[in-house]
Amino acid sequence: MDLYEEHSLSVADLDDIDIEQMDEDSFVNYLMPFVENILHDEILKSIKKLLTIEQFRNERARLMYIEKCYELPEKHTLNLVERLVKLRKPDAGIDVDYVAKVLTFPATNVLNRCYCDPEYEKEGLDFLRKHLHKAWQFIFE
């Protein structure tokens, strides 16, 4: 048994869940354990800590990484969403900061995965394109 198999997530089989009766809360409660298990997995924590120590040993490099990978894309997206909301006037209660994060965070996830798994690049980029199309349809149409 390899390290991945030994520490893989145990999740409910979809056959054990009444998908037709699933509501918003049960949907969230089904997915959150995946996130929580990854977040609290001790081996994954150790690996991330090691990578973080190496990556951020240089303060200048750390700040540049944060700016280029997180702050600039989020600011750019926020600016675009603010402008589109003013121009297209979708639902008056739209939270542009929230929408910007919804649009930006999957990209960060795809990038992080691509760094670890370069073969994921095409699938990840295809997902991001689809995500952006869906977000547009949901918010602006």
PDB file of N, CA and C in Angstrom, residues 33-126:
ATOM      1  N   PRO A  33     -16.605  17.634   4.401  1.00  0.00           N
ATOM      2  CA  PRO A  33     -15.640  16.685   4.970  1.00  0.00           C
ATOM      3  C   PRO A  33     -14.424  16.424   4.070  1.00  0.00           C
ATOM      4  N   PHE A  34     -14.600  16.520   2.758  1.00  0.00           N
ATOM      5  CA  PHE A  34     -13.460  16.375   1.859  1.00  0.00           C
ATOM      6  C   PHE A  34     -12.424  17.455   2.166  1.00  0.00           C
ATOM      7  N   VAL A  35     -12.903  18.679   2.235  1.00  0.00           N
ATOM      8  CA  VAL A  35     -12.025  19.819   2.491  1.00  0.00           C
ATOM      9  C   VAL A  35     -11.391  19.693   3.874  1.00  0.00           C
ATOM     10  N   GLU A  36     -12.197  19.371   4.857  1.00  0.00           N
ATOM     11  CA  GLU A  36     -11.700  19.275   6.228  1.00  0.00           C
ATOM     12  C   GLU A  36     -10.678  18.148   6.375  1.00  0.00           C
ATOM     13  N   ASN A  37     -10.922  17.019   5.723  1.00  0.00           N
ATOM     14  CA  ASN A  37      -9.955  15.924   5.794  1.00  0.00           C
ATOM     15  C   ASN A  37      -8.615  16.317   5.182  1.00  0.00           C
ATOM     16  N   ILE A  38      -8.666  16.998   4.060  1.00  0.00           N
ATOM     17  CA  ILE A  38      -7.416  17.440   3.428  1.00  0.00           C
ATOM     18  C   ILE A  38      -6.733  18.470   4.317  1.00  0.00           C
ATOM     19  N   LEU A  39      -7.502  19.401   4.839  1.00  0.00           N
ATOM     20  CA  LEU A  39      -6.955  20.458   5.673  1.00  0.00           C
ATOM     21  C   LEU A  39      -6.272  19.900   6.915  1.00  0.00           C
ATOM     22  N   HIS A  40      -6.815  18.837   7.488  1.00  0.00           N
ATOM     23  CA  HIS A  40      -6.299  18.312   8.754  1.00  0.00           C
ATOM     24  C   HIS A  40      -5.472  17.043   8.616  1.00  0.00           C
ATOM     25  N   ASP A  41      -5.211  16.608   7.405  1.00  0.00           N
ATOM     26  CA  ASP A  41      -4.386  15.426   7.193  1.00  0.00           C
ATOM     27  C   ASP A  41      -2.943  15.750   7.592  1.00  0.00           C
ATOM     28  N   GLU A  42      -2.409  15.035   8.565  1.00  0.00           N
ATOM     29  CA  GLU A  42      -1.090  15.349   9.124  1.00  0.00           C
ATOM     30  C   GLU A  42       0.032  15.198   8.091  1.00  0.00           C
ATOM     31  N   ILE A  43      -0.053  14.219   7.222  1.00  0.00           N
ATOM     32  CA  ILE A  43       0.996  14.042   6.211  1.00  0.00           C
ATOM     33  C   ILE A  43       0.965  15.198   5.218  1.00  0.00           C
ATOM     34  N   LEU A  44      -0.237  15.570   4.779  1.00  0.00           N
ATOM     35  CA  LEU A  44      -0.344  16.703   3.862  1.00  0.00           C
ATOM     36  C   LEU A  44       0.136  17.991   4.524  1.00  0.00           C
ATOM     37  N   LYS A  45      -0.172  18.163   5.803  1.00  0.00           N
ATOM     38  CA  LYS A  45       0.311  19.339   6.535  1.00  0.00           C
ATOM     39  C   LYS A  45       1.843  19.372   6.540  1.00  0.00           C
ATOM     40  N   SER A  46       2.465  18.235   6.776  1.00  0.00           N
ATOM     41  CA  SER A  46       3.930  18.169   6.814  1.00  0.00           C
ATOM     42  C   SER A  46       4.533  18.521   5.471  1.00  0.00           C
ATOM     43  N   ILE A  47       3.941  17.997   4.410  1.00  0.00           N
ATOM     44  CA  ILE A  47       4.450  18.284   3.062  1.00  0.00           C
ATOM     45  C   ILE A  47       4.290  19.766   2.752  1.00  0.00           C
ATOM     46  N   LYS A  48       3.119  20.332   3.046  1.00  0.00           N
ATOM     47  CA  LYS A  48       2.882  21.758   2.782  1.00  0.00           C
ATOM     48  C   LYS A  48       3.836  22.624   3.592  1.00  0.00           C
ATOM     49  N   LYS A  49       4.081  22.236   4.853  1.00  0.00           N
ATOM     50  CA  LYS A  49       4.999  23.004   5.691  1.00  0.00           C
ATOM     51  C   LYS A  49       6.403  23.002   5.091  1.00  0.00           C
ATOM     52  N   LEU A  50       6.847  21.852   4.645  1.00  0.00           N
ATOM     53  CA  LEU A  50       8.168  21.762   4.031  1.00  0.00           C
ATOM     54  C   LEU A  50       8.241  22.640   2.790  1.00  0.00           C
ATOM     55  N   LEU A  51       7.233  22.557   1.945  1.00  0.00           N
ATOM     56  CA  LEU A  51       7.221  23.386   0.742  1.00  0.00           C
ATOM     57  C   LEU A  51       7.181  24.871   1.096  1.00  0.00           C
ATOM     58  N   THR A  52       6.391  25.219   2.100  1.00  0.00           N
ATOM     59  CA  THR A  52       6.270  26.615   2.507  1.00  0.00           C
ATOM     60  C   THR A  52       7.587  27.148   3.047  1.00  0.00           C
ATOM     61  N   ILE A  53       8.261  26.378   3.861  1.00  0.00           N
ATOM     62  CA  ILE A  53       9.546  26.814   4.418  1.00  0.00           C
ATOM     63  C   ILE A  53      10.528  27.093   3.293  1.00  0.00           C
ATOM     64  N   GLU A  54      10.624  26.192   2.350  1.00  0.00           N
ATOM     65  CA  GLU A  54      11.566  26.379   1.234  1.00  0.00           C
ATOM     66  C   GLU A  54      11.159  27.550   0.349  1.00  0.00           C
ATOM     67  N   GLN A  55       9.879  27.625   0.068  1.00  0.00           N
ATOM     68  CA  GLN A  55       9.402  28.644  -0.859  1.00  0.00           C
ATOM     69  C   GLN A  55       9.509  30.047  -0.280  1.00  0.00           C
ATOM     70  N   PHE A  56       9.303  30.196   1.006  1.00  0.00           N
ATOM     71  CA  PHE A  56       9.233  31.519   1.597  1.00  0.00           C
ATOM     72  C   PHE A  56      10.432  31.861   2.470  1.00  0.00           C
ATOM     73  N   ARG A  57      11.525  31.197   2.242  1.00  0.00           N
ATOM     74  CA  ARG A  57      12.740  31.513   2.985  1.00  0.00           C
ATOM     75  C   ARG A  57      13.203  32.943   2.667  1.00  0.00           C
ATOM     76  N   ASN A  58      12.936  33.376   1.468  1.00  0.00           N
ATOM     77  CA  ASN A  58      13.317  34.705   1.012  1.00  0.00           C
ATOM     78  C   ASN A  58      12.089  35.614   1.081  1.00  0.00           C
ATOM     79  N   GLU A  59      12.111  36.634   1.935  1.00  0.00           N
ATOM     80  CA  GLU A  59      10.961  37.521   2.145  1.00  0.00           C
ATOM     81  C   GLU A  59      10.530  38.216   0.862  1.00  0.00           C
ATOM     82  N   ARG A  60      11.474  38.661   0.088  1.00  0.00           N
ATOM     83  CA  ARG A  60      11.152  39.344  -1.166  1.00  0.00           C
ATOM     84  C   ARG A  60      10.426  38.400  -2.121  1.00  0.00           C
ATOM     85  N   ALA A  61      10.905  37.167  -2.202  1.00  0.00           N
ATOM     86  CA  ALA A  61      10.265  36.174  -3.065  1.00  0.00           C
ATOM     87  C   ALA A  61       8.863  35.842  -2.553  1.00  0.00           C
ATOM     88  N   ARG A  62       8.706  35.758  -1.239  1.00  0.00           N
ATOM     89  CA  ARG A  62       7.403  35.470  -0.649  1.00  0.00           C
ATOM     90  C   ARG A  62       6.399  36.549  -1.016  1.00  0.00           C
ATOM     91  N   LEU A  63       6.795  37.810  -0.859  1.00  0.00           N
ATOM     92  CA  LEU A  63       5.890  38.920  -1.168  1.00  0.00           C
ATOM     93  C   LEU A  63       5.558  38.979  -2.658  1.00  0.00           C
ATOM     94  N   MET A  64       6.539  38.710  -3.482  1.00  0.00           N
ATOM     95  CA  MET A  64       6.310  38.694  -4.923  1.00  0.00           C
ATOM     96  C   MET A  64       5.335  37.575  -5.293  1.00  0.00           C
ATOM     97  N   TYR A  65       5.515  36.416  -4.677  1.00  0.00           N
ATOM     98  CA  TYR A  65       4.633  35.272  -4.935  1.00  0.00           C
ATOM     99  C   TYR A  65       3.191  35.608  -4.556  1.00  0.00           C
ATOM    100  N   ILE A  66       2.991  36.167  -3.392  1.00  0.00           N
ATOM    101  CA  ILE A  66       1.649  36.530  -2.933  1.00  0.00           C
ATOM    102  C   ILE A  66       1.030  37.563  -3.873  1.00  0.00           C
ATOM    103  N   GLU A  67       1.818  38.563  -4.231  1.00  0.00           N
ATOM    104  CA  GLU A  67       1.302  39.602  -5.111  1.00  0.00           C
ATOM    105  C   GLU A  67       0.900  39.041  -6.475  1.00  0.00           C
ATOM    106  N   LYS A  68       1.792  38.285  -7.091  1.00  0.00           N
ATOM    107  CA  LYS A  68       1.540  37.812  -8.451  1.00  0.00           C
ATOM    108  C   LYS A  68       0.511  36.691  -8.520  1.00  0.00           C
ATOM    109  N   CYS A  69       0.479  35.835  -7.530  1.00  0.00           N
ATOM    110  CA  CYS A  69      -0.421  34.677  -7.581  1.00  0.00           C
ATOM    111  C   CYS A  69      -1.786  34.926  -6.953  1.00  0.00           C
ATOM    112  N   TYR A  70      -1.886  35.895  -6.066  1.00  0.00           N
ATOM    113  CA  TYR A  70      -3.139  36.095  -5.352  1.00  0.00           C
ATOM    114  C   TYR A  70      -3.685  37.514  -5.480  1.00  0.00           C
ATOM    115  N   GLU A  71      -2.885  38.503  -5.092  1.00  0.00           N
ATOM    116  CA  GLU A  71      -3.389  39.868  -5.030  1.00  0.00           C
ATOM    117  C   GLU A  71      -3.692  40.470  -6.395  1.00  0.00           C
ATOM    118  N   LEU A  72      -2.760  40.381  -7.332  1.00  0.00           N
ATOM    119  CA  LEU A  72      -2.997  40.983  -8.648  1.00  0.00           C
ATOM    120  C   LEU A  72      -4.153  40.332  -9.403  1.00  0.00           C
ATOM    121  N   PRO A  73      -4.222  38.998  -9.461  1.00  0.00           N
ATOM    122  CA  PRO A  73      -5.377  38.408 -10.156  1.00  0.00           C
ATOM    123  C   PRO A  73      -6.713  38.783  -9.514  1.00  0.00           C
ATOM    124  N   GLU A  74      -6.742  38.826  -8.183  1.00  0.00           N
ATOM    125  CA  GLU A  74      -7.992  39.182  -7.517  1.00  0.00           C
ATOM    126  C   GLU A  74      -8.359  40.645  -7.776  1.00  0.00           C
ATOM    127  N   LYS A  75      -7.380  41.546  -7.705  1.00  0.00           N
ATOM    128  CA  LYS A  75      -7.651  42.966  -7.980  1.00  0.00           C
ATOM    129  C   LYS A  75      -8.101  43.171  -9.420  1.00  0.00           C
ATOM    130  N   HIS A  76      -7.442  42.481 -10.343  1.00  0.00           N
ATOM    131  CA  HIS A  76      -7.788  42.589 -11.759  1.00  0.00           C
ATOM    132  C   HIS A  76      -9.218  42.108 -11.983  1.00  0.00           C
ATOM    133  N   THR A  77      -9.556  40.984 -11.389  1.00  0.00           N
ATOM    134  CA  THR A  77     -10.899  40.428 -11.537  1.00  0.00           C
ATOM    135  C   THR A  77     -11.930  41.336 -10.875  1.00  0.00           C
ATOM    136  N   LEU A  78     -11.611  41.862  -9.706  1.00  0.00           N
ATOM    137  CA  LEU A  78     -12.522  42.767  -9.007  1.00  0.00           C
ATOM    138  C   LEU A  78     -12.811  43.995  -9.872  1.00  0.00           C
ATOM    139  N   ASN A  79     -11.783  44.562 -10.462  1.00  0.00           N
ATOM    140  CA  ASN A  79     -11.950  45.723 -11.331  1.00  0.00           C
ATOM    141  C   ASN A  79     -12.860  45.392 -12.510  1.00  0.00           C
ATOM    142  N   LEU A  80     -12.628  44.249 -13.111  1.00  0.00           N
ATOM    143  CA  LEU A  80     -13.441  43.835 -14.252  1.00  0.00           C
ATOM    144  C   LEU A  80     -14.898  43.639 -13.832  1.00  0.00           C
ATOM    145  N   VAL A  81     -15.127  42.953 -12.724  1.00  0.00           N
ATOM    146  CA  VAL A  81     -16.488  42.700 -12.255  1.00  0.00           C
ATOM    147  C   VAL A  81     -17.186  44.005 -11.909  1.00  0.00           C
ATOM    148  N   GLU A  82     -16.486  44.921 -11.228  1.00  0.00           N
ATOM    149  CA  GLU A  82     -17.092  46.224 -10.912  1.00  0.00           C
ATOM    150  C   GLU A  82     -17.537  46.942 -12.175  1.00  0.00           C
ATOM    151  N   ARG A  83     -16.701  46.924 -13.174  1.00  0.00           N
ATOM    152  CA  ARG A  83     -17.032  47.610 -14.424  1.00  0.00           C
ATOM    153  C   ARG A  83     -18.199  46.940 -15.137  1.00  0.00           C
ATOM    154  N   LEU A  84     -18.184  45.605 -15.158  1.00  0.00           N
ATOM    155  CA  LEU A  84     -19.273  44.885 -15.812  1.00  0.00           C
ATOM    156  C   LEU A  84     -20.598  45.092 -15.092  1.00  0.00           C
ATOM    157  N   VAL A  85     -20.563  45.135 -13.784  1.00  0.00           N
ATOM    158  CA  VAL A  85     -21.794  45.356 -13.012  1.00  0.00           C
ATOM    159  C   VAL A  85     -22.351  46.740 -13.321  1.00  0.00           C
ATOM    160  N   LYS A  86     -21.503  47.740 -13.389  1.00  0.00           N
ATOM    161  CA  LYS A  86     -21.965  49.094 -13.719  1.00  0.00           C
ATOM    162  C   LYS A  86     -22.541  49.140 -15.139  1.00  0.00           C
ATOM    163  N   LEU A  87     -21.913  48.433 -16.048  1.00  0.00           N
ATOM    164  CA  LEU A  87     -22.318  48.450 -17.445  1.00  0.00           C
ATOM    165  C   LEU A  87     -23.582  47.635 -17.695  1.00  0.00           C
ATOM    166  N   ARG A  88     -23.620  46.421 -17.161  1.00  0.00           N
ATOM    167  CA  ARG A  88     -24.719  45.502 -17.475  1.00  0.00           C
ATOM    168  C   ARG A  88     -25.861  45.532 -16.470  1.00  0.00           C
ATOM    169  N   LYS A  89     -25.616  46.098 -15.306  1.00  0.00           N
ATOM    170  CA  LYS A  89     -26.620  46.252 -14.259  1.00  0.00           C
ATOM    171  C   LYS A  89     -27.387  44.948 -13.957  1.00  0.00           C
ATOM    172  N   PRO A  90     -26.676  43.898 -13.533  1.00  0.00           N
ATOM    173  CA  PRO A  90     -27.374  42.670 -13.132  1.00  0.00           C
ATOM    174  C   PRO A  90     -28.062  42.881 -11.783  1.00  0.00           C
ATOM    175  N   ASP A  91     -28.468  41.834 -11.139  1.00  0.00           N
ATOM    176  CA  ASP A  91     -29.145  41.893  -9.835  1.00  0.00           C
ATOM    177  C   ASP A  91     -28.528  42.981  -8.963  1.00  0.00           C
ATOM    178  N   ALA A  92     -29.361  43.875  -8.444  1.00  0.00           N
ATOM    179  CA  ALA A  92     -28.886  45.025  -7.682  1.00  0.00           C
ATOM    180  C   ALA A  92     -28.128  44.636  -6.415  1.00  0.00           C
ATOM    181  N   GLY A  93     -28.389  43.462  -5.871  1.00  0.00           N
ATOM    182  CA  GLY A  93     -27.748  43.065  -4.632  1.00  0.00           C
ATOM    183  C   GLY A  93     -26.445  42.308  -4.822  1.00  0.00           C
ATOM    184  N   ILE A  94     -25.879  42.357  -5.997  1.00  0.00           N
ATOM    185  CA  ILE A  94     -24.671  41.575  -6.276  1.00  0.00           C
ATOM    186  C   ILE A  94     -23.486  42.093  -5.455  1.00  0.00           C
ATOM    187  N   ASP A  95     -22.742  41.188  -4.870  1.00  0.00           N
ATOM    188  CA  ASP A  95     -21.552  41.508  -4.076  1.00  0.00           C
ATOM    189  C   ASP A  95     -20.332  41.314  -4.977  1.00  0.00           C
ATOM    190  N   VAL A  96     -19.796  42.405  -5.505  1.00  0.00           N
ATOM    191  CA  VAL A  96     -18.723  42.313  -6.491  1.00  0.00           C
ATOM    192  C   VAL A  96     -17.456  41.686  -5.903  1.00  0.00           C
ATOM    193  N   ASP A  97     -17.174  41.943  -4.637  1.00  0.00           N
ATOM    194  CA  ASP A  97     -16.001  41.341  -4.006  1.00  0.00           C
ATOM    195  C   ASP A  97     -16.149  39.821  -3.957  1.00  0.00           C
ATOM    196  N   TYR A  98     -17.326  39.368  -3.588  1.00  0.00           N
ATOM    197  CA  TYR A  98     -17.598  37.936  -3.529  1.00  0.00           C
ATOM    198  C   TYR A  98     -17.479  37.305  -4.919  1.00  0.00           C
ATOM    199  N   VAL A  99     -18.083  37.944  -5.913  1.00  0.00           N
ATOM    200  CA  VAL A  99     -18.027  37.422  -7.280  1.00  0.00           C
ATOM    201  C   VAL A  99     -16.586  37.355  -7.765  1.00  0.00           C
ATOM    202  N   ALA A 100     -15.795  38.368  -7.463  1.00  0.00           N
ATOM    203  CA  ALA A 100     -14.384  38.361  -7.874  1.00  0.00           C
ATOM    204  C   ALA A 100     -13.643  37.171  -7.261  1.00  0.00           C
ATOM    205  N   LYS A 101     -13.916  36.903  -6.006  1.00  0.00           N
ATOM    206  CA  LYS A 101     -13.273  35.762  -5.350  1.00  0.00           C
ATOM    207  C   LYS A 101     -13.753  34.437  -5.942  1.00  0.00           C
ATOM    208  N   VAL A 102     -15.039  34.339  -6.221  1.00  0.00           N
ATOM    209  CA  VAL A 102     -15.583  33.124  -6.830  1.00  0.00           C
ATOM    210  C   VAL A 102     -14.929  32.868  -8.183  1.00  0.00           C
ATOM    211  N   LEU A 103     -14.657  33.919  -8.908  1.00  0.00           N
ATOM    212  CA  LEU A 103     -14.014  33.773 -10.208  1.00  0.00           C
ATOM    213  C   LEU A 103     -12.513  33.490 -10.086  1.00  0.00           C
ATOM    214  N   THR A 104     -11.871  34.033  -9.065  1.00  0.00           N
ATOM    215  CA  THR A 104     -10.424  33.948  -8.931  1.00  0.00           C
ATOM    216  C   THR A 104      -9.942  32.670  -8.247  1.00  0.00           C
ATOM    217  N   PHE A 105     -10.594  32.257  -7.190  1.00  0.00           N
ATOM    218  CA  PHE A 105     -10.080  31.151  -6.390  1.00  0.00           C
ATOM    219  C   PHE A 105      -9.927  29.836  -7.147  1.00  0.00           C
ATOM    220  N   PRO A 106     -10.852  29.465  -8.052  1.00  0.00           N
ATOM    221  CA  PRO A 106     -10.611  28.223  -8.794  1.00  0.00           C
ATOM    222  C   PRO A 106      -9.325  28.264  -9.623  1.00  0.00           C
ATOM    223  N   ALA A 107      -8.975  29.439 -10.100  1.00  0.00           N
ATOM    224  CA  ALA A 107      -7.735  29.562 -10.873  1.00  0.00           C
ATOM    225  C   ALA A 107      -6.531  29.246  -9.999  1.00  0.00           C
ATOM    226  N   THR A 108      -6.546  29.739  -8.767  1.00  0.00           N
ATOM    227  CA  THR A 108      -5.457  29.451  -7.836  1.00  0.00           C
ATOM    228  C   THR A 108      -5.357  27.951  -7.593  1.00  0.00           C
ATOM    229  N   ASN A 109      -6.497  27.325  -7.439  1.00  0.00           N
ATOM    230  CA  ASN A 109      -6.519  25.887  -7.213  1.00  0.00           C
ATOM    231  C   ASN A 109      -5.949  25.133  -8.405  1.00  0.00           C
ATOM    232  N   VAL A 110      -6.376  25.520  -9.597  1.00  0.00           N
ATOM    233  CA  VAL A 110      -5.870  24.862 -10.808  1.00  0.00           C
ATOM    234  C   VAL A 110      -4.364  25.073 -10.931  1.00  0.00           C
ATOM    235  N   LEU A 111      -3.907  26.293 -10.678  1.00  0.00           N
ATOM    236  CA  LEU A 111      -2.468  26.554 -10.766  1.00  0.00           C
ATOM    237  C   LEU A 111      -1.676  25.711  -9.772  1.00  0.00           C
ATOM    238  N   ASN A 112      -2.155  25.649  -8.547  1.00  0.00           N
ATOM    239  CA  ASN A 112      -1.459  24.834  -7.556  1.00  0.00           C
ATOM    240  C   ASN A 112      -1.416  23.372  -7.974  1.00  0.00           C
ATOM    241  N   ARG A 113      -2.502  22.879  -8.527  1.00  0.00           N
ATOM    242  CA  ARG A 113      -2.515  21.488  -8.981  1.00  0.00           C
ATOM    243  C   ARG A 113      -1.568  21.301 -10.148  1.00  0.00           C
ATOM    244  N   CYS A 114      -1.547  22.246 -11.054  1.00  0.00           N
ATOM    245  CA  CYS A 114      -0.655  22.135 -12.212  1.00  0.00           C
ATOM    246  C   CYS A 114       0.814  22.119 -11.790  1.00  0.00           C
ATOM    247  N   TYR A 115       1.152  22.880 -10.747  1.00  0.00           N
ATOM    248  CA  TYR A 115       2.529  22.864 -10.263  1.00  0.00           C
ATOM    249  C   TYR A 115       2.910  21.478  -9.773  1.00  0.00           C
ATOM    250  N   CYS A 116       1.961  20.790  -9.149  1.00  0.00           N
ATOM    251  CA  CYS A 116       2.222  19.450  -8.618  1.00  0.00           C
ATOM    252  C   CYS A 116       2.046  18.366  -9.670  1.00  0.00           C
ATOM    253  N   ASP A 117       1.205  18.625 -10.650  1.00  0.00           N
ATOM    254  CA  ASP A 117       0.841  17.631 -11.656  1.00  0.00           C
ATOM    255  C   ASP A 117       0.755  18.314 -13.014  1.00  0.00           C
ATOM    256  N   PRO A 118       1.903  18.512 -13.678  1.00  0.00           N
ATOM    257  CA  PRO A 118       1.907  19.239 -14.953  1.00  0.00           C
ATOM    258  C   PRO A 118       0.978  18.643 -16.013  1.00  0.00           C
ATOM    259  N   GLU A 119       0.682  17.367 -15.940  1.00  0.00           N
ATOM    260  CA  GLU A 119      -0.208  16.747 -16.916  1.00  0.00           C
ATOM    261  C   GLU A 119      -1.656  17.207 -16.751  1.00  0.00           C
ATOM    262  N   TYR A 120      -1.962  17.855 -15.640  1.00  0.00           N
ATOM    263  CA  TYR A 120      -3.309  18.352 -15.370  1.00  0.00           C
ATOM    264  C   TYR A 120      -3.604  19.661 -16.104  1.00  0.00           C
ATOM    265  N   GLU A 121      -2.608  20.267 -16.701  1.00  0.00           N
ATOM    266  CA  GLU A 121      -2.772  21.608 -17.261  1.00  0.00           C
ATOM    267  C   GLU A 121      -3.936  21.730 -18.229  1.00  0.00           C
ATOM    268  N   LYS A 122      -4.038  20.869 -19.214  1.00  0.00           N
ATOM    269  CA  LYS A 122      -5.121  20.983 -20.197  1.00  0.00           C
ATOM    270  C   LYS A 122      -6.478  20.833 -19.520  1.00  0.00           C
ATOM    271  N   GLU A 123      -6.635  19.826 -18.682  1.00  0.00           N
ATOM    272  CA  GLU A 123      -7.901  19.620 -17.986  1.00  0.00           C
ATOM    273  C   GLU A 123      -8.231  20.819 -17.090  1.00  0.00           C
ATOM    274  N   GLY A 124      -7.244  21.321 -16.378  1.00  0.00           N
ATOM    275  CA  GLY A 124      -7.458  22.454 -15.495  1.00  0.00           C
ATOM    276  C   GLY A 124      -7.860  23.709 -16.242  1.00  0.00           C
ATOM    277  N   LEU A 125      -7.168  23.981 -17.336  1.00  0.00           N
ATOM    278  CA  LEU A 125      -7.505  25.171 -18.121  1.00  0.00           C
ATOM    279  C   LEU A 125      -8.876  25.036 -18.777  1.00  0.00           C
ATOM    280  N   ASP A 126      -9.210  23.831 -19.231  1.00  0.00           N
ATOM    281  CA  ASP A 126     -10.552  23.604 -19.777  1.00  0.00           C
ATOM    282  C   ASP A 126     -11.614  23.854 -18.709  1.00  0.00           C
TER     283      ASP A 126
END
